[in-house]
């Protein structure tokens, strides 16, 4: 049993940031109306910003990296003592496994392969003291449609390379193929959409 926990006990902390520069595809997505319209979807630019942070553990030639990002917007209006509130948000949870082809020792260039998954937990709500039960029911349907446009799951695979210094700082670059699966529900039915994109990034890490 002790042998099972030895790799975890000897693991080091590992944290860093990835910078994904914006490109023409991002501008086209905005112009063509491919965003969710809520500000909290995968392609809206807030939940997945150009600069993302990650943290995890590294042991020998394997690393587990996790990331969390949040997008939230709440708007309330008052009419006398009565209030109307609209909320939209999403929480994006990501987990990646990185496997180094050579040991990432100081003053070495170490290539790696990486695979990971992510999921978006959607939030959307509409509330008002002014609405009748029928109006509240209709707005619940609007909120449900927004949740479906925010939520989604994804898979990403690829690799990269990094140079690590004696201080534990590593500089590198990576390129991942990202497959995003989204679902949309409305009065007319439901639909599923799949988007595939290449995601290059500059990566900076620090071994604790």
mmCIF file of C-alpha atoms in Angstrom:
data_model
loop_
_atom_site.group_PDB
_atom_site.id
_atom_site.type_symbol
_atom_site.label_atom_id
_atom_site.label_comp_id
_atom_site.label_asym_id
_atom_site.label_seq_id
_atom_site.Cartn_x
_atom_site.Cartn_y
_atom_site.Cartn_z
ATOM 1 C CA UNK A 1 0.000 0.000 0.000
ATOM 2 C CA UNK A 2 2.875 2.376 0.782
ATOM 3 C CA UNK A 3 4.185 2.019 -2.770
ATOM 4 C CA UNK A 4 0.917 3.401 -4.119
ATOM 5 C CA UNK A 5 1.302 6.701 -2.263
ATOM 6 C CA UNK A 6 5.067 7.146 -2.703
ATOM 7 C CA UNK A 7 4.764 8.961 -6.091
ATOM 8 C CA UNK A 8 2.259 11.408 -4.584
ATOM 9 C CA UNK A 9 4.418 12.012 -1.531
ATOM 10 C CA UNK A 10 7.425 12.868 -3.722
ATOM 11 C CA UNK A 11 5.495 15.101 -6.121
ATOM 12 C CA UNK A 12 6.332 18.793 -6.328
ATOM 13 C CA UNK A 13 3.971 21.686 -6.763
ATOM 14 C CA UNK A 14 3.794 23.080 -10.284
ATOM 15 C CA UNK A 15 2.004 26.230 -11.396
ATOM 16 C CA UNK A 16 2.064 28.583 -14.345
ATOM 17 C CA UNK A 17 0.206 30.498 -17.012
ATOM 18 C CA UNK A 18 -0.533 30.002 -20.711
ATOM 19 C CA UNK A 19 -0.892 32.883 -23.124
ATOM 20 C CA UNK A 20 -3.095 32.250 -26.165
ATOM 21 C CA UNK A 21 -2.960 35.223 -28.526
ATOM 22 C CA UNK A 22 -6.211 36.357 -30.122
ATOM 23 C CA UNK A 23 -6.451 35.809 -33.863
ATOM 24 C CA UNK A 24 -8.686 36.456 -36.848
ATOM 25 C CA UNK A 25 -10.900 33.523 -35.854
ATOM 26 C CA UNK A 26 -11.911 35.338 -32.663
ATOM 27 C CA UNK A 27 -12.893 38.448 -34.611
ATOM 28 C CA UNK A 28 -14.855 36.398 -37.140
ATOM 29 C CA UNK A 29 -16.712 34.599 -34.332
ATOM 30 C CA UNK A 30 -17.859 37.933 -32.912
ATOM 31 C CA UNK A 31 -18.847 39.367 -36.285
ATOM 32 C CA UNK A 32 -20.772 36.239 -37.294
ATOM 33 C CA UNK A 33 -22.631 36.044 -33.982
ATOM 34 C CA UNK A 34 -21.052 32.723 -32.950
ATOM 35 C CA UNK A 35 -20.805 33.746 -29.296
ATOM 36 C CA UNK A 36 -23.431 32.635 -26.790
ATOM 37 C CA UNK A 37 -24.792 36.136 -26.209
ATOM 38 C CA UNK A 38 -24.462 35.660 -22.443
ATOM 39 C CA UNK A 39 -20.824 36.660 -21.960
ATOM 40 C CA UNK A 40 -20.199 33.398 -20.107
ATOM 41 C CA UNK A 41 -19.749 30.842 -22.911
ATOM 42 C CA UNK A 42 -16.596 29.096 -24.059
ATOM 43 C CA UNK A 43 -16.089 31.459 -27.010
ATOM 44 C CA UNK A 44 -17.186 34.715 -25.334
ATOM 45 C CA UNK A 45 -13.661 35.656 -24.222
ATOM 46 C CA UNK A 46 -14.269 35.891 -20.462
ATOM 47 C CA UNK A 47 -14.448 32.259 -19.369
ATOM 48 C CA UNK A 48 -11.468 31.372 -21.611
ATOM 49 C CA UNK A 49 -9.350 34.558 -21.665
ATOM 50 C CA UNK A 50 -6.026 34.864 -23.524
ATOM 51 C CA UNK A 51 -4.101 34.461 -20.246
ATOM 52 C CA UNK A 52 -5.071 31.416 -18.164
ATOM 53 C CA UNK A 53 -3.546 30.080 -14.964
ATOM 54 C CA UNK A 54 -3.047 26.461 -13.993
ATOM 55 C CA UNK A 55 -1.644 24.560 -11.021
ATOM 56 C CA UNK A 56 -0.917 20.967 -10.093
ATOM 57 C CA UNK A 57 1.820 18.509 -9.278
ATOM 58 C CA UNK A 58 4.839 17.129 -11.129
ATOM 59 C CA UNK A 59 6.708 13.934 -10.353
ATOM 60 C CA UNK A 60 9.612 12.735 -12.494
ATOM 61 C CA UNK A 61 8.180 12.801 -16.059
ATOM 62 C CA UNK A 62 4.474 13.155 -15.293
ATOM 63 C CA UNK A 63 2.380 16.146 -14.271
ATOM 64 C CA UNK A 64 -1.274 16.648 -13.410
ATOM 65 C CA UNK A 65 -2.528 20.178 -14.028
ATOM 66 C CA UNK A 66 -5.866 21.734 -13.154
ATOM 67 C CA UNK A 67 -7.507 25.049 -13.903
ATOM 68 C CA UNK A 68 -10.605 26.968 -12.844
ATOM 69 C CA UNK A 69 -12.120 30.075 -14.419
ATOM 70 C CA UNK A 70 -15.341 31.940 -13.676
ATOM 71 C CA UNK A 71 -17.557 34.336 -15.616
ATOM 72 C CA UNK A 72 -20.468 36.023 -13.843
ATOM 73 C CA UNK A 73 -22.891 38.833 -14.591
ATOM 74 C CA UNK A 74 -25.866 39.925 -12.517
ATOM 75 C CA UNK A 75 -28.159 42.850 -13.314
ATOM 76 C CA UNK A 76 -30.923 44.123 -11.031
ATOM 77 C CA UNK A 77 -33.449 46.904 -11.622
ATOM 78 C CA UNK A 78 -35.915 48.395 -9.163
ATOM 79 C CA UNK A 79 -39.391 49.783 -9.671
ATOM 80 C CA UNK A 80 -40.314 51.194 -6.304
ATOM 81 C CA UNK A 81 -39.808 48.362 -3.825
ATOM 82 C CA UNK A 82 -40.016 45.665 -6.498
ATOM 83 C CA UNK A 83 -36.925 44.164 -8.105
ATOM 84 C CA UNK A 84 -36.133 42.349 -11.344
ATOM 85 C CA UNK A 85 -32.892 40.364 -11.558
ATOM 86 C CA UNK A 86 -31.124 38.628 -14.432
ATOM 87 C CA UNK A 87 -28.073 36.443 -13.844
ATOM 88 C CA UNK A 88 -25.710 34.647 -16.215
ATOM 89 C CA UNK A 89 -22.526 32.792 -15.373
ATOM 90 C CA UNK A 90 -20.323 29.800 -15.899
ATOM 91 C CA UNK A 91 -17.607 27.867 -14.079
ATOM 92 C CA UNK A 92 -15.018 26.140 -16.252
ATOM 93 C CA UNK A 93 -13.135 23.206 -14.700
ATOM 94 C CA UNK A 94 -10.161 21.705 -16.551
ATOM 95 C CA UNK A 95 -7.810 18.787 -15.883
ATOM 96 C CA UNK A 96 -4.779 17.886 -18.002
ATOM 97 C CA UNK A 97 -2.134 15.164 -17.882
ATOM 98 C CA UNK A 98 1.309 15.996 -19.196
ATOM 99 C CA UNK A 99 3.833 13.272 -20.006
ATOM 100 C CA UNK A 100 7.431 14.361 -20.624
ATOM 101 C CA UNK A 101 9.429 12.417 -23.185
ATOM 102 C CA UNK A 102 12.644 13.151 -21.263
ATOM 103 C CA UNK A 103 13.125 14.138 -17.647
ATOM 104 C CA UNK A 104 12.581 17.920 -17.273
ATOM 105 C CA UNK A 105 15.867 18.575 -15.508
ATOM 106 C CA UNK A 106 17.408 22.050 -15.161
ATOM 107 C CA UNK A 107 19.154 23.403 -18.260
ATOM 108 C CA UNK A 108 17.463 20.863 -20.522
ATOM 109 C CA UNK A 109 14.870 21.156 -23.280
ATOM 110 C CA UNK A 110 12.066 18.726 -22.515
ATOM 111 C CA UNK A 111 9.280 17.908 -24.991
ATOM 112 C CA UNK A 112 5.973 16.641 -23.678
ATOM 113 C CA UNK A 113 2.621 15.222 -24.730
ATOM 114 C CA UNK A 114 -0.572 16.466 -23.121
ATOM 115 C CA UNK A 115 -4.190 15.373 -22.970
ATOM 116 C CA UNK A 116 -7.022 16.883 -20.988
ATOM 117 C CA UNK A 117 -10.715 17.478 -20.537
ATOM 118 C CA UNK A 118 -12.833 20.400 -19.389
ATOM 119 C CA UNK A 119 -16.435 21.088 -18.560
ATOM 120 C CA UNK A 120 -18.493 24.233 -18.125
ATOM 121 C CA UNK A 121 -21.105 24.416 -15.366
ATOM 122 C CA UNK A 122 -23.738 26.971 -16.470
ATOM 123 C CA UNK A 123 -25.771 29.349 -14.334
ATOM 124 C CA UNK A 124 -28.732 31.426 -15.488
ATOM 125 C CA UNK A 125 -31.758 32.787 -13.650
ATOM 126 C CA UNK A 126 -34.524 35.327 -14.128
ATOM 127 C CA UNK A 127 -36.537 36.710 -11.222
ATOM 128 C CA UNK A 128 -38.981 39.549 -10.720
ATOM 129 C CA UNK A 129 -41.535 40.592 -8.107
ATOM 130 C CA UNK A 130 -43.633 42.033 -10.932
ATOM 131 C CA UNK A 131 -44.209 38.893 -12.976
ATOM 132 C CA UNK A 132 -47.307 36.777 -12.990
ATOM 133 C CA UNK A 133 -46.847 32.990 -12.622
ATOM 134 C CA UNK A 134 -47.201 32.644 -16.406
ATOM 135 C CA UNK A 135 -44.536 35.294 -17.044
ATOM 136 C CA UNK A 136 -42.217 33.695 -14.500
ATOM 137 C CA UNK A 137 -42.626 30.334 -16.227
ATOM 138 C CA UNK A 138 -41.801 31.892 -19.601
ATOM 139 C CA UNK A 139 -38.681 33.554 -18.196
ATOM 140 C CA UNK A 140 -37.601 30.263 -16.624
ATOM 141 C CA UNK A 141 -37.581 28.867 -20.153
ATOM 142 C CA UNK A 142 -35.407 31.796 -21.274
ATOM 143 C CA UNK A 143 -32.947 31.061 -18.446
ATOM 144 C CA UNK A 144 -32.884 27.365 -19.355
ATOM 145 C CA UNK A 145 -32.037 28.258 -22.949
ATOM 146 C CA UNK A 146 -29.174 30.453 -21.736
ATOM 147 C CA UNK A 147 -27.830 27.643 -19.552
ATOM 148 C CA UNK A 148 -27.765 25.331 -22.536
ATOM 149 C CA UNK A 149 -25.809 27.872 -24.587
ATOM 150 C CA UNK A 150 -23.266 28.395 -21.791
ATOM 151 C CA UNK A 151 -22.653 24.769 -20.833
ATOM 152 C CA UNK A 152 -20.373 22.442 -22.735
ATOM 153 C CA UNK A 153 -17.578 19.893 -22.534
ATOM 154 C CA UNK A 154 -14.280 19.609 -24.323
ATOM 155 C CA UNK A 155 -11.293 17.434 -25.050
ATOM 156 C CA UNK A 156 -7.810 18.670 -25.939
ATOM 157 C CA UNK A 157 -4.686 16.812 -27.015
ATOM 158 C CA UNK A 158 -1.288 17.872 -28.268
ATOM 159 C CA UNK A 159 2.174 18.626 -27.026
ATOM 160 C CA UNK A 160 4.833 21.181 -26.367
ATOM 161 C CA UNK A 161 8.382 21.827 -25.298
ATOM 162 C CA UNK A 162 9.937 23.688 -22.359
ATOM 163 C CA UNK A 163 13.322 24.807 -21.095
ATOM 164 C CA UNK A 164 13.736 24.683 -17.307
ATOM 165 C CA UNK A 165 16.226 26.788 -15.354
ATOM 166 C CA UNK A 166 17.985 26.013 -12.077
ATOM 167 C CA UNK A 167 15.446 28.130 -10.188
ATOM 168 C CA UNK A 168 12.540 25.913 -11.298
ATOM 169 C CA UNK A 169 11.225 28.399 -13.853
ATOM 170 C CA UNK A 170 10.335 26.887 -17.226
ATOM 171 C CA UNK A 171 9.672 28.665 -20.508
ATOM 172 C CA UNK A 172 8.088 26.961 -23.466
ATOM 173 C CA UNK A 173 5.341 26.684 -26.023
ATOM 174 C CA UNK A 174 2.573 24.226 -26.740
ATOM 175 C CA UNK A 175 -0.073 23.471 -29.335
ATOM 176 C CA UNK A 176 -3.281 21.597 -28.566
ATOM 177 C CA UNK A 177 -6.168 20.460 -30.731
ATOM 178 C CA UNK A 178 -9.351 21.403 -28.863
ATOM 179 C CA UNK A 179 -12.674 19.668 -29.532
ATOM 180 C CA UNK A 180 -15.624 21.455 -27.941
ATOM 181 C CA UNK A 181 -19.099 19.939 -27.701
ATOM 182 C CA UNK A 182 -22.061 22.193 -26.973
ATOM 183 C CA UNK A 183 -25.817 21.675 -26.784
ATOM 184 C CA UNK A 184 -28.653 24.094 -27.428
ATOM 185 C CA UNK A 185 -32.248 23.776 -26.201
ATOM 186 C CA UNK A 186 -35.133 26.037 -27.180
ATOM 187 C CA UNK A 187 -38.831 25.895 -28.022
ATOM 188 C CA UNK A 188 -38.137 24.349 -31.420
ATOM 189 C CA UNK A 189 -36.126 21.439 -30.029
ATOM 190 C CA UNK A 190 -32.511 20.712 -29.328
ATOM 191 C CA UNK A 191 -29.266 20.720 -31.288
ATOM 192 C CA UNK A 192 -25.650 19.749 -30.754
ATOM 193 C CA UNK A 193 -22.631 21.542 -32.138
ATOM 194 C CA UNK A 194 -18.992 20.466 -32.357
ATOM 195 C CA UNK A 195 -16.136 22.910 -32.841
ATOM 196 C CA UNK A 196 -12.528 21.899 -33.529
ATOM 197 C CA UNK A 197 -9.716 24.414 -33.297
ATOM 198 C CA UNK A 198 -5.948 24.585 -32.939
ATOM 199 C CA UNK A 199 -4.792 26.331 -29.770
ATOM 200 C CA UNK A 200 -1.118 27.410 -29.741
ATOM 201 C CA UNK A 201 0.180 29.061 -26.590
ATOM 202 C CA UNK A 202 3.251 30.384 -24.853
ATOM 203 C CA UNK A 203 3.628 28.573 -21.527
ATOM 204 C CA UNK A 204 5.458 29.690 -18.388
ATOM 205 C CA UNK A 205 5.724 27.339 -15.410
ATOM 206 C CA UNK A 206 7.314 27.334 -11.990
ATOM 207 C CA UNK A 207 8.253 24.245 -10.024
ATOM 208 C CA UNK A 208 7.774 24.872 -6.298
#
